[in-house]
C-alpha cells in the first residue's frame, strides 16, 4: 500500500515503486516475506547472506513453495510462476535499522494470503536478556499447546533485537556486560527506575522504535500480546493503541518473571492483566497504580519439565543412575543460562569444602554458555573423595535438581522457583542489584536456603549443610511447601490468557 516505504530485496537494491512501475497490475499480487521461515536463524544483520535464507513464494496456482533466496537473486523467475514480490519494510533505509517483515497481501481483497488456519495468534514479547524470560515464554507456549491443542499459535519475539534500531538492538550484549559489572547494572537499574529518567528513556525508545514495532506487530496480526520482560510494556502498548485508532482493541497481558522484587517498568496501568508470582510483587504492582482486578497472583511460570518435578523427588537415587552419577551426597552448582555470577570461584570453594569433609560426595557444575569457565573447571584437579561432573548448557535441569541434595546458585528467580518445586535446599552465591535483591530474603525467610557472597564462607556452609541430614530434610520440606504455587502457575496463567482471547472472540 505504500510502495515508497519498501525496497525490493535484490542485488540491484531497486526500490519497490520502480519495480511496480514496470509490472503489469495483475503481476503484483502482494508482498511476500521470508521472515516466517527459520525465524530463529534469521537476523536483520545476516540478510546479506542470501544462501542462508528461504523465501516463501506464492505460486500461480495459489500454492506456496520455499525457494532459496540465493536462487531467486541469481535466476530470472518467469512471471507465470512468481505471482508477487518479496520485500521488507524499511522505514529507515537499508541495514540493521528499521528492518521489518511484511505479510503477503492480496491486492484484490487486501486480506492476508496466509490465513490463520483457524488458530488464535499469541505474540509473546521479550528481550533475551538472561535465560529466564525466554524460558517463561516457552513455558506459556507449551501450556497453551497442552491445554488447548490446535487452538493457539504462539510466536516468541525478541522485539528489541530483531526489530529495534541501534542501540536498542544491542540489549542482549549490553546485559551480558552489565551482569558481569555490578556497578554498571546498578546504575542502569536505577536510571530506569527513577521517574524522570524512566520517562526520558521511554519517550526516546518510543520515538526510535514505534514505527518499526508497529510494522512487525501489525503484520503478525495477533489476537493477544503477552509481555514477559519489563521493557516490553510501554512501546508495544502505544503501538496497539495506534493500531486501534487511539483505543487498544487487542488484549495485552504482562507476566512478571521476577520473584522477590521487580523493576517499575513491569507495571503499566494500561494492561488487561498483570500476573505476579507472589505477595511482594503484588504489593509493588498495586503501589504503581494497577487495580486489584488487573493483578492476578499465580506463582512464577516455569519450564514444562518442572510442572510435575516435585513428584520425582523421592527417586533421586534412580535419577543419579540415569545421569551417570554415583549414589553419594550431591551438590549442584549452577551459573544460569549465561553462566554468570562468579561461577568459577564459587565452584572451587565449594569443591574444597566438600573434599575436606573426608567422606565420599560429588559436585555437578552446570556452566551454561560459559565455555571458558567450563574448560577451566574440567582442567582442574580436585581433592580426594570428591567426584566432579562439569556440564555446559543442559535442557534437563529438572533431572539434575532431582538428583541433587543441595543447590548453589545466583539468586535468579526462575532457578529459585524451580528448586522450590523440586524441594531442593538452595544456597545463594550472588544477586544482581535491583530486582534480584528481593530474592535473597524470599529464600531465607521461607526457610529453604541461605546466602553468602564470600565463596569461602559459602563453601563452608554448603559442606556443613550436606553433612546434616536432618536439616536437609527440614529445608527440603519447606522448599516443597513454597514450590506448590509455582508448579501450577504456568497452566493457570495460560488458562487466563486463553479465556481472555476466547471471550473477546465470542463477543
CSV table of C-alpha atoms in Angstrom, one decimal:
chain,number,residue,atom,x,y,z
A,1,UNK,CA,0.0,0.0,0.0
A,2,UNK,CA,3.0,2.3,0.4
A,3,UNK,CA,5.4,1.5,-2.3
A,4,UNK,CA,7.8,4.3,-1.4
A,5,UNK,CA,8.3,2.7,2.0
A,6,UNK,CA,9.7,-0.5,0.7
A,7,UNK,CA,12.7,-1.8,-1.3
A,8,UNK,CA,12.9,-4.9,-3.3
A,9,UNK,CA,15.5,-7.2,-1.7
A,10,UNK,CA,17.6,-7.9,-4.8
A,11,UNK,CA,21.2,-7.4,-5.9
A,12,UNK,CA,20.5,-4.0,-7.5
A,13,UNK,CA,18.7,-2.6,-4.5
A,14,UNK,CA,15.9,-1.4,-6.7
A,15,UNK,CA,13.1,0.4,-4.9
A,16,UNK,CA,9.7,-1.1,-4.9
A,17,UNK,CA,7.9,1.8,-6.6
A,18,UNK,CA,10.3,1.5,-9.6
A,19,UNK,CA,9.6,-2.2,-9.8
A,20,UNK,CA,5.8,-1.7,-9.7
A,21,UNK,CA,6.0,0.9,-12.5
A,22,UNK,CA,7.4,-1.7,-14.9
A,23,UNK,CA,5.0,-4.5,-13.9
A,24,UNK,CA,1.5,-5.2,-15.1
A,25,UNK,CA,-1.1,-4.8,-12.3
A,26,UNK,CA,-2.0,-8.5,-12.3
A,27,UNK,CA,1.6,-9.4,-11.8
A,28,UNK,CA,1.8,-7.7,-8.4
A,29,UNK,CA,-0.4,-9.7,-6.0
A,30,UNK,CA,1.3,-8.5,-2.8
A,31,UNK,CA,4.3,-8.6,-0.5
A,32,UNK,CA,5.9,-11.9,0.5
A,33,UNK,CA,8.3,-12.2,3.4
A,34,UNK,CA,11.0,-14.7,4.2
A,35,UNK,CA,10.7,-13.9,7.9
A,36,UNK,CA,8.2,-16.7,8.7
A,37,UNK,CA,10.7,-19.5,7.8
A,38,UNK,CA,13.6,-20.4,10.1
A,39,UNK,CA,12.9,-17.4,12.3
A,40,UNK,CA,15.4,-18.4,14.9
A,41,UNK,CA,18.2,-18.3,12.2
A,42,UNK,CA,17.1,-15.1,10.5
A,43,UNK,CA,18.5,-11.9,12.0
A,44,UNK,CA,18.5,-8.5,10.3
A,45,UNK,CA,22.3,-8.3,10.4
A,46,UNK,CA,22.5,-11.5,8.3
A,47,UNK,CA,20.2,-10.7,5.5
A,48,UNK,CA,23.0,-10.1,3.0
A,49,UNK,CA,24.0,-13.8,3.4
A,50,UNK,CA,21.3,-14.8,0.9
A,51,UNK,CA,22.3,-18.5,0.9
A,52,UNK,CA,21.2,-18.9,4.5
A,53,UNK,CA,17.6,-17.9,3.9
A,54,UNK,CA,14.5,-19.3,2.4
A,55,UNK,CA,11.7,-17.3,0.7
A,56,UNK,CA,8.1,-18.4,0.9
A,57,UNK,CA,6.9,-17.8,-2.6
A,58,UNK,CA,3.3,-17.7,-3.7
A,59,UNK,CA,2.9,-19.6,-6.9
A,60,UNK,CA,0.4,-19.0,-9.8
A,61,UNK,CA,-1.9,-21.9,-8.7
A,62,UNK,CA,-2.3,-20.5,-5.2
A,63,UNK,CA,0.1,-22.9,-3.5
A,64,UNK,CA,3.2,-21.8,-1.6
A,65,UNK,CA,6.7,-23.0,-2.1
A,66,UNK,CA,10.0,-22.4,-0.3
A,67,UNK,CA,12.8,-21.2,-2.7
A,68,UNK,CA,16.2,-20.3,-1.5
A,69,UNK,CA,16.9,-16.6,-1.6
A,70,UNK,CA,20.2,-17.0,-3.4
A,71,UNK,CA,18.5,-18.9,-6.2
A,72,UNK,CA,15.9,-16.2,-6.5
A,73,UNK,CA,18.6,-13.5,-6.8
A,74,UNK,CA,20.7,-15.4,-9.3
A,75,UNK,CA,17.9,-16.7,-11.6
A,76,UNK,CA,15.2,-15.0,-13.5
A,77,UNK,CA,11.8,-16.3,-12.4
A,78,UNK,CA,9.1,-16.4,-15.2
A,79,UNK,CA,6.1,-14.3,-14.4
A,80,UNK,CA,3.7,-17.2,-14.7
A,81,UNK,CA,5.5,-18.8,-11.7
A,82,UNK,CA,6.2,-15.9,-9.5
A,83,UNK,CA,2.9,-14.0,-8.8
A,84,UNK,CA,4.2,-11.5,-6.4
A,85,UNK,CA,7.1,-9.6,-5.0
A,86,UNK,CA,9.0,-10.3,-1.8
A,87,UNK,CA,10.1,-7.3,0.3
A,88,UNK,CA,10.8,-5.9,3.7
A,89,UNK,CA,9.6,-2.7,5.0
A,90,UNK,CA,12.5,-0.3,5.6
A,91,UNK,CA,11.4,2.9,7.2
A,92,UNK,CA,15.0,4.0,8.0
A,93,UNK,CA,16.9,2.7,5.0
A,94,UNK,CA,18.8,-0.5,4.3
A,95,UNK,CA,20.8,-2.0,7.1
A,96,UNK,CA,20.0,-3.0,10.7
A,97,UNK,CA,17.7,-0.1,11.4
A,98,UNK,CA,14.0,-0.4,10.9
A,99,UNK,CA,14.1,-3.8,9.3
A,100,UNK,CA,10.6,-5.1,9.3
A,101,UNK,CA,8.7,-8.0,7.8
A,102,UNK,CA,5.5,-7.8,5.8
A,103,UNK,CA,2.9,-10.4,5.3
A,104,UNK,CA,1.7,-11.2,1.8
A,105,UNK,CA,-1.3,-9.0,0.9
A,106,UNK,CA,-3.7,-9.9,-1.9
A,107,UNK,CA,-4.2,-6.6,-3.8
A,108,UNK,CA,-7.7,-7.6,-4.8
A,109,UNK,CA,-9.1,-8.2,-1.4
A,110,UNK,CA,-6.5,-6.5,0.9
A,111,UNK,CA,-6.6,-9.7,3.0
A,112,UNK,CA,-3.6,-11.7,4.1
A,113,UNK,CA,-2.6,-14.5,1.8
A,114,UNK,CA,-1.5,-16.6,4.8
A,115,UNK,CA,-4.6,-17.2,6.8
A,116,UNK,CA,-4.6,-18.1,10.5
A,117,UNK,CA,-5.8,-21.6,9.8
A,118,UNK,CA,-8.5,-21.1,12.4
A,119,UNK,CA,-5.9,-20.6,15.2
A,120,UNK,CA,-5.7,-17.7,17.5
A,121,UNK,CA,-2.3,-15.9,17.4
A,122,UNK,CA,-0.5,-15.1,20.7
A,123,UNK,CA,2.5,-12.8,20.3
A,124,UNK,CA,4.9,-13.2,23.3
A,125,UNK,CA,7.4,-10.3,23.5
A,126,UNK,CA,10.7,-10.3,25.3
A,127,UNK,CA,14.3,-9.2,25.3
A,128,UNK,CA,16.6,-12.2,25.6
A,129,UNK,CA,18.5,-10.8,28.5
A,130,UNK,CA,19.2,-13.9,30.6
A,131,UNK,CA,17.6,-17.3,30.1
A,132,UNK,CA,14.6,-16.7,32.4
A,133,UNK,CA,12.4,-14.6,30.1
A,134,UNK,CA,12.6,-17.0,27.1
A,135,UNK,CA,12.1,-20.0,29.4
A,136,UNK,CA,8.9,-18.4,30.8
A,137,UNK,CA,7.7,-17.6,27.2
A,138,UNK,CA,8.3,-21.2,26.1
A,139,UNK,CA,6.6,-22.5,29.2
A,140,UNK,CA,3.5,-20.4,28.5
A,141,UNK,CA,3.5,-21.6,24.8
A,142,UNK,CA,3.8,-25.2,26.0
A,143,UNK,CA,0.9,-24.8,28.4
A,144,UNK,CA,-1.3,-23.4,25.7
A,145,UNK,CA,-0.5,-26.2,23.4
A,146,UNK,CA,-1.2,-28.8,26.1
A,147,UNK,CA,-4.4,-27.3,27.4
A,148,UNK,CA,-5.8,-26.1,24.1
A,149,UNK,CA,-4.4,-28.3,21.3
A,150,UNK,CA,-4.8,-26.8,17.9
A,151,UNK,CA,-6.4,-23.6,19.2
A,152,UNK,CA,-3.5,-21.2,19.6
A,153,UNK,CA,-0.4,-20.4,17.6
A,154,UNK,CA,2.4,-18.6,19.6
A,155,UNK,CA,5.3,-16.5,18.3
A,156,UNK,CA,8.1,-15.6,20.7
A,157,UNK,CA,9.8,-12.5,19.6
A,158,UNK,CA,12.9,-10.7,20.9
A,159,UNK,CA,11.4,-7.5,19.6
A,160,UNK,CA,14.3,-5.2,20.5
A,161,UNK,CA,17.0,-7.3,18.9
A,162,UNK,CA,15.0,-8.3,15.8
A,163,UNK,CA,13.1,-5.0,15.2
A,164,UNK,CA,14.8,-2.2,17.1
A,165,UNK,CA,17.4,0.2,15.6
A,166,UNK,CA,20.8,0.8,17.2
A,167,UNK,CA,21.4,1.0,20.2
A,168,UNK,CA,18.2,-0.8,21.1
A,169,UNK,CA,19.1,-3.9,19.2
A,170,UNK,CA,22.2,-4.4,21.5
A,171,UNK,CA,20.2,-5.0,24.7
A,172,UNK,CA,21.4,-8.6,24.9
A,173,UNK,CA,25.1,-8.0,24.7
A,174,UNK,CA,24.7,-4.9,27.0
A,175,UNK,CA,23.0,-7.1,29.6
A,176,UNK,CA,25.8,-9.7,29.4
A,177,UNK,CA,28.4,-7.0,30.0
A,178,UNK,CA,26.4,-5.2,32.8
A,179,UNK,CA,25.7,-8.5,34.6
A,180,UNK,CA,29.5,-9.0,35.0
A,181,UNK,CA,29.9,-5.4,36.2
A,182,UNK,CA,27.5,-4.8,39.1
A,183,UNK,CA,28.3,-1.1,39.3
A,184,UNK,CA,27.0,-0.7,35.7
A,185,UNK,CA,24.0,-2.8,36.4
A,186,UNK,CA,23.1,-0.8,39.5
A,187,UNK,CA,23.4,2.5,37.5
A,188,UNK,CA,21.2,1.2,34.6
A,189,UNK,CA,18.7,-0.3,37.0
A,190,UNK,CA,18.1,2.9,39.0
A,191,UNK,CA,18.4,5.1,35.9
A,192,UNK,CA,15.4,3.2,34.5
A,193,UNK,CA,13.6,3.2,37.9
A,194,UNK,CA,13.9,7.0,38.6
A,195,UNK,CA,10.7,8.6,37.2
A,196,UNK,CA,12.2,11.5,35.3
A,197,UNK,CA,14.9,9.4,33.6
A,198,UNK,CA,12.5,6.5,33.1
A,199,UNK,CA,10.1,8.9,31.2
A,200,UNK,CA,13.0,10.2,29.1
A,201,UNK,CA,14.1,6.6,28.2
A,202,UNK,CA,10.5,5.6,27.3
A,203,UNK,CA,10.0,8.7,25.1
A,204,UNK,CA,13.3,8.1,23.3
A,205,UNK,CA,12.6,4.4,22.7
A,206,UNK,CA,9.1,5.2,21.5
A,207,UNK,CA,10.3,7.8,19.1
A,208,UNK,CA,13.0,5.5,17.7
A,209,UNK,CA,11.1,2.2,17.7
A,210,UNK,CA,7.4,2.7,17.4
A,211,UNK,CA,7.2,2.7,13.6
A,212,UNK,CA,9.4,-0.5,13.4
A,213,UNK,CA,7.4,-2.2,16.2
A,214,UNK,CA,4.1,-1.2,14.6
A,215,UNK,CA,5.1,-2.7,11.2
A,216,UNK,CA,6.0,-6.0,12.9
A,217,UNK,CA,3.0,-6.3,15.2
A,218,UNK,CA,0.6,-5.2,12.6
A,219,UNK,CA,2.0,-7.7,10.1
A,220,UNK,CA,1.6,-10.6,12.6
A,221,UNK,CA,-2.0,-9.6,13.5
A,222,UNK,CA,-2.0,-11.1,17.0
A,223,UNK,CA,-5.2,-11.9,18.9
A,224,UNK,CA,-3.3,-11.1,22.1
A,225,UNK,CA,0.1,-9.8,23.2
A,226,UNK,CA,1.9,-11.2,26.2
A,227,UNK,CA,4.9,-9.4,27.7
A,228,UNK,CA,7.4,-11.4,29.7
A,229,UNK,CA,10.0,-8.6,30.0
A,230,UNK,CA,10.0,-5.3,31.9
A,231,UNK,CA,10.9,-3.4,28.7
A,232,UNK,CA,8.1,-4.8,26.6
A,233,UNK,CA,5.1,-2.8,28.0
A,234,UNK,CA,5.4,0.9,27.1
A,235,UNK,CA,6.2,0.9,23.4
A,236,UNK,CA,4.1,-2.1,22.4
A,237,UNK,CA,1.1,-0.7,24.3
A,238,UNK,CA,1.4,2.6,22.4
A,239,UNK,CA,1.6,0.6,19.1
A,240,UNK,CA,-1.6,-1.3,20.0
A,241,UNK,CA,-3.3,1.9,20.8
A,242,UNK,CA,-2.2,3.4,17.5
A,243,UNK,CA,-3.4,0.3,15.6
A,244,UNK,CA,-6.8,0.6,17.3
A,245,UNK,CA,-7.2,4.2,16.2
A,246,UNK,CA,-6.4,5.6,19.6
A,247,UNK,CA,-8.0,2.8,21.7
A,248,UNK,CA,-6.4,-0.6,22.1
A,249,UNK,CA,-8.6,-3.4,20.9
A,250,UNK,CA,-6.1,-6.3,21.2
A,251,UNK,CA,-5.7,-7.9,24.8
A,252,UNK,CA,-2.4,-7.2,26.4
A,253,UNK,CA,-1.1,-9.1,29.5
A,254,UNK,CA,2.1,-8.8,31.5
A,255,UNK,CA,3.7,-11.9,33.1
A,256,UNK,CA,6.2,-10.7,35.7
A,257,UNK,CA,9.1,-13.1,35.8
A,258,UNK,CA,10.8,-11.6,38.9
A,259,UNK,CA,10.2,-13.1,42.3
A,260,UNK,CA,11.1,-11.2,45.4
A,261,UNK,CA,11.1,-7.7,43.8
A,262,UNK,CA,10.6,-6.1,40.4
A,263,UNK,CA,11.6,-3.1,38.3
A,264,UNK,CA,8.9,-0.4,38.0
A,265,UNK,CA,8.8,-0.8,34.2
A,266,UNK,CA,7.0,-4.1,34.7
A,267,UNK,CA,3.8,-2.3,35.8
A,268,UNK,CA,1.7,-0.4,33.3
A,269,UNK,CA,-1.8,0.7,34.1
A,270,UNK,CA,-3.0,0.1,30.6
A,271,UNK,CA,-2.7,-3.7,30.6
A,272,UNK,CA,-5.7,-6.1,30.9
A,273,UNK,CA,-3.9,-8.5,33.3
A,274,UNK,CA,-0.7,-8.4,35.2
A,275,UNK,CA,0.3,-11.8,36.5
A,276,UNK,CA,2.6,-11.7,39.6
A,277,UNK,CA,4.4,-14.6,41.4
A,278,UNK,CA,3.9,-13.6,45.0
A,279,UNK,CA,3.0,-11.1,47.7
A,280,UNK,CA,6.0,-8.9,47.3
A,281,UNK,CA,5.5,-8.2,43.6
A,282,UNK,CA,1.7,-8.0,44.1
A,283,UNK,CA,2.2,-5.1,46.6
A,284,UNK,CA,4.5,-3.4,44.1
A,285,UNK,CA,2.0,-3.7,41.3
A,286,UNK,CA,-0.7,-2.2,43.4
A,287,UNK,CA,1.6,0.6,44.6
A,288,UNK,CA,2.3,1.5,41.0
A,289,UNK,CA,-1.4,2.1,40.3
A,290,UNK,CA,-2.7,-1.2,39.0
A,291,UNK,CA,-6.1,-2.2,40.3
A,292,UNK,CA,-6.8,-5.4,42.1
A,293,UNK,CA,-8.9,-6.5,39.1
A,294,UNK,CA,-5.8,-6.3,36.9
A,295,UNK,CA,-3.3,-8.0,39.3
A,296,UNK,CA,-3.6,-11.8,39.4
A,297,UNK,CA,-1.3,-13.9,41.6
A,298,UNK,CA,-0.4,-17.4,40.4
A,299,UNK,CA,3.3,-18.0,41.0
A,300,UNK,CA,6.2,-17.9,38.6
A,301,UNK,CA,5.9,-19.7,35.2
A,302,UNK,CA,8.5,-22.5,34.9
A,303,UNK,CA,9.7,-24.9,32.3
A,304,UNK,CA,7.5,-27.8,31.4
A,305,UNK,CA,9.9,-30.3,33.0
A,306,UNK,CA,9.2,-28.8,36.4
A,307,UNK,CA,5.4,-28.9,36.3
A,308,UNK,CA,5.4,-32.4,37.9
A,309,UNK,CA,9.1,-32.5,39.0
A,310,UNK,CA,8.1,-32.4,42.7
A,311,UNK,CA,6.7,-35.9,42.4
A,312,UNK,CA,10.1,-37.2,41.3
A,313,UNK,CA,12.0,-36.0,44.4
A,314,UNK,CA,11.8,-39.5,46.0
A,315,UNK,CA,13.5,-41.1,43.1
A,316,UNK,CA,16.8,-39.2,43.3
A,317,UNK,CA,18.8,-42.5,43.5
A,318,UNK,CA,17.4,-43.7,40.2
A,319,UNK,CA,17.9,-40.3,38.7
A,320,UNK,CA,21.6,-40.3,39.7
A,321,UNK,CA,21.9,-43.6,37.9
A,322,UNK,CA,20.3,-42.3,34.8
A,323,UNK,CA,22.7,-39.3,34.7
A,324,UNK,CA,25.8,-41.4,35.3
A,325,UNK,CA,26.3,-40.1,38.8
A,326,UNK,CA,27.4,-42.0,42.0
A,327,UNK,CA,24.8,-42.5,44.7
A,328,UNK,CA,26.5,-40.2,47.2
A,329,UNK,CA,25.6,-36.8,48.7
A,330,UNK,CA,25.4,-34.4,45.7
A,331,UNK,CA,25.8,-30.6,45.4
A,332,UNK,CA,24.6,-28.9,42.2
A,333,UNK,CA,26.3,-25.6,41.3
A,334,UNK,CA,24.6,-23.5,38.7
A,335,UNK,CA,25.6,-20.3,37.0
A,336,UNK,CA,22.4,-19.6,35.0
A,337,UNK,CA,21.9,-19.9,31.2
A,338,UNK,CA,24.6,-17.3,30.6
A,339,UNK,CA,27.0,-18.8,33.2
A,340,UNK,CA,27.3,-15.5,35.1
A,341,UNK,CA,27.6,-14.9,38.9
A,342,UNK,CA,31.2,-15.7,39.8
A,343,UNK,CA,30.7,-19.4,38.9
A,344,UNK,CA,34.4,-20.4,38.9
A,345,UNK,CA,35.3,-19.1,42.3
A,346,UNK,CA,32.1,-20.5,43.8
A,347,UNK,CA,32.6,-24.0,42.4
A,348,UNK,CA,36.3,-24.1,43.5
A,349,UNK,CA,35.4,-23.0,47.1
A,350,UNK,CA,32.5,-25.5,47.3
A,351,UNK,CA,34.7,-28.2,45.9
A,352,UNK,CA,37.5,-27.5,48.5
A,353,UNK,CA,35.0,-27.6,51.4
A,354,UNK,CA,33.4,-30.8,50.2
A,355,UNK,CA,36.7,-32.5,49.8
A,356,UNK,CA,37.6,-31.5,53.4
A,357,UNK,CA,34.6,-33.4,54.7
A,358,UNK,CA,36.5,-36.7,54.5
A,359,UNK,CA,33.5,-38.6,53.1
A,360,UNK,CA,32.6,-39.5,49.5
A,361,UNK,CA,30.5,-36.9,47.8
A,362,UNK,CA,30.1,-35.3,44.4
A,363,UNK,CA,29.6,-31.9,42.8
A,364,UNK,CA,27.9,-31.2,39.5
A,365,UNK,CA,28.7,-27.8,37.9
A,366,UNK,CA,26.4,-26.5,35.2
A,367,UNK,CA,28.2,-23.7,33.3
A,368,UNK,CA,25.5,-22.8,30.8
A,369,UNK,CA,27.0,-21.0,27.9
A,370,UNK,CA,30.2,-20.0,29.7
A,371,UNK,CA,32.7,-22.3,27.8
A,372,UNK,CA,35.7,-20.6,29.3
A,373,UNK,CA,34.7,-21.5,32.9
A,374,UNK,CA,33.7,-25.0,31.8
A,375,UNK,CA,37.1,-25.6,30.3
A,376,UNK,CA,38.9,-24.2,33.4
A,377,UNK,CA,36.9,-26.5,35.7
A,378,UNK,CA,37.4,-29.5,33.5
A,379,UNK,CA,41.2,-29.0,33.7
A,380,UNK,CA,41.2,-28.6,37.5
A,381,UNK,CA,42.4,-31.3,39.8
A,382,UNK,CA,40.0,-31.8,42.7
A,383,UNK,CA,40.6,-33.2,46.2
A,384,UNK,CA,40.3,-36.8,47.3
A,385,UNK,CA,36.8,-38.2,47.9
A,386,UNK,CA,35.2,-35.7,45.6
A,387,UNK,CA,33.8,-36.6,42.2
A,388,UNK,CA,33.1,-33.6,39.9
A,389,UNK,CA,31.0,-33.6,36.8
A,390,UNK,CA,31.2,-30.4,34.7
A,391,UNK,CA,28.3,-29.7,32.3
A,392,UNK,CA,27.7,-26.9,29.7
A,393,UNK,CA,24.1,-25.9,28.8
A,394,UNK,CA,21.6,-28.5,29.8
A,395,UNK,CA,18.0,-28.8,28.8
A,396,UNK,CA,17.0,-31.3,31.5
A,397,UNK,CA,17.7,-29.1,34.6
A,398,UNK,CA,14.8,-30.8,36.4
A,399,UNK,CA,16.6,-34.1,36.3
A,400,UNK,CA,19.8,-32.6,37.7
A,401,UNK,CA,17.9,-30.9,40.5
A,402,UNK,CA,16.1,-34.1,41.4
A,403,UNK,CA,19.4,-35.9,41.6
A,404,UNK,CA,21.0,-33.3,44.0
A,405,UNK,CA,20.8,-32.8,47.7
A,406,UNK,CA,21.6,-29.1,47.7
A,407,UNK,CA,21.7,-26.3,45.1
A,408,UNK,CA,24.3,-23.5,44.9
A,409,UNK,CA,23.2,-20.7,42.5
A,410,UNK,CA,22.9,-16.9,41.9
A,411,UNK,CA,19.6,-15.5,43.0
A,412,UNK,CA,17.8,-15.8,39.7
A,413,UNK,CA,14.0,-16.0,40.1
A,414,UNK,CA,13.4,-18.9,37.7
A,415,UNK,CA,16.1,-21.2,39.3
A,416,UNK,CA,14.8,-20.5,42.8
A,417,UNK,CA,11.2,-21.3,41.9
A,418,UNK,CA,12.3,-24.5,40.1
A,419,UNK,CA,14.4,-25.6,43.1
A,420,UNK,CA,11.4,-25.0,45.4
A,421,UNK,CA,9.2,-27.2,43.2
A,422,UNK,CA,11.7,-30.0,43.5
A,423,UNK,CA,12.2,-29.4,47.2
A,424,UNK,CA,15.8,-28.6,46.9
A,425,UNK,CA,17.6,-26.6,49.6
A,426,UNK,CA,19.2,-23.5,48.0
A,427,UNK,CA,22.3,-21.6,48.9
A,428,UNK,CA,22.7,-18.3,47.1
A,429,UNK,CA,26.1,-17.0,46.0
A,430,UNK,CA,25.2,-13.6,44.4
A,431,UNK,CA,22.5,-11.5,43.0
A,432,UNK,CA,22.1,-8.7,40.5
A,433,UNK,CA,21.5,-5.3,42.2
A,434,UNK,CA,17.8,-4.3,42.0
A,435,UNK,CA,15.2,-6.9,41.2
A,436,UNK,CA,17.2,-9.9,42.4
A,437,UNK,CA,18.0,-8.4,45.8
A,438,UNK,CA,14.5,-9.3,47.0
A,439,UNK,CA,15.1,-13.0,46.1
A,440,UNK,CA,17.5,-13.4,48.9
A,441,UNK,CA,15.1,-12.7,51.8
A,442,UNK,CA,12.5,-14.7,49.8
A,443,UNK,CA,14.7,-17.8,50.2
A,444,UNK,CA,15.9,-17.2,53.7
A,445,UNK,CA,12.6,-16.2,55.2
A,446,UNK,CA,10.9,-19.2,53.6
A,447,UNK,CA,13.4,-21.4,55.4
A,448,UNK,CA,14.9,-23.4,52.5
A,449,UNK,CA,18.2,-21.6,52.0
A,450,UNK,CA,20.9,-19.1,52.9
A,451,UNK,CA,23.1,-16.5,51.3
A,452,UNK,CA,26.8,-15.6,51.4
A,453,UNK,CA,28.7,-13.5,48.9
A,454,UNK,CA,32.0,-14.8,50.1
A,455,UNK,CA,32.9,-18.0,48.3
A,456,UNK,CA,34.9,-19.5,51.2
A,457,UNK,CA,32.2,-18.9,53.7
A,458,UNK,CA,29.6,-20.2,51.3
A,459,UNK,CA,31.6,-23.3,50.6
A,460,UNK,CA,31.8,-24.0,54.4
A,461,UNK,CA,28.0,-23.5,54.8
A,462,UNK,CA,27.3,-25.9,51.9
A,463,UNK,CA,29.6,-28.6,53.4
A,464,UNK,CA,28.0,-28.1,56.8
A,465,UNK,CA,24.5,-28.5,55.4
A,466,UNK,CA,25.4,-31.6,53.4
A,467,UNK,CA,26.6,-33.3,56.5
A,468,UNK,CA,23.4,-32.6,58.5
A,469,UNK,CA,20.8,-34.9,57.1
A,470,UNK,CA,18.0,-33.7,59.5
A,471,UNK,CA,18.5,-30.1,58.5
A,472,UNK,CA,18.5,-31.1,54.8
A,473,UNK,CA,15.2,-32.8,55.2
A,474,UNK,CA,13.6,-29.9,57.0
A,475,UNK,CA,14.8,-27.4,54.4
A,476,UNK,CA,13.6,-29.7,51.6
A,477,UNK,CA,10.1,-29.9,53.1
A,478,UNK,CA,9.9,-26.1,53.4
A,479,UNK,CA,11.1,-25.7,49.8
A,480,UNK,CA,8.4,-28.1,48.6
A,481,UNK,CA,5.7,-26.0,50.5
A,482,UNK,CA,6.8,-22.9,48.7
A,483,UNK,CA,7.1,-24.7,45.4
A,484,UNK,CA,3.5,-25.8,45.1
A,485,UNK,CA,2.3,-22.5,43.8
A,486,UNK,CA,5.0,-22.3,41.2
A,487,UNK,CA,4.4,-25.8,39.9
A,488,UNK,CA,0.8,-24.9,38.8
A,489,UNK,CA,1.5,-21.3,37.8
A,490,UNK,CA,2.2,-21.8,34.1
A,491,UNK,CA,-1.0,-23.7,33.4
A,492,UNK,CA,-3.1,-21.2,35.4
A,493,UNK,CA,-1.6,-18.2,33.5
A,494,UNK,CA,-2.1,-20.0,30.2
A,495,UNK,CA,-5.8,-20.6,31.1
A,496,UNK,CA,-6.4,-17.0,31.9
A,497,UNK,CA,-4.7,-15.8,28.7
A,498,UNK,CA,-6.8,-18.3,26.7
A,499,UNK,CA,-10.1,-17.2,28.4
A,500,UNK,CA,-9.3,-13.6,27.7
A,501,UNK,CA,-8.7,-14.3,24.0
A,502,UNK,CA,-11.7,-16.6,23.5
A,503,UNK,CA,-14.0,-14.3,25.4
A,504,UNK,CA,-13.0,-11.4,23.1
A,505,UNK,CA,-13.6,-13.6,20.0
A,506,UNK,CA,-17.0,-14.7,21.3
A,507,UNK,CA,-18.0,-11.1,21.9
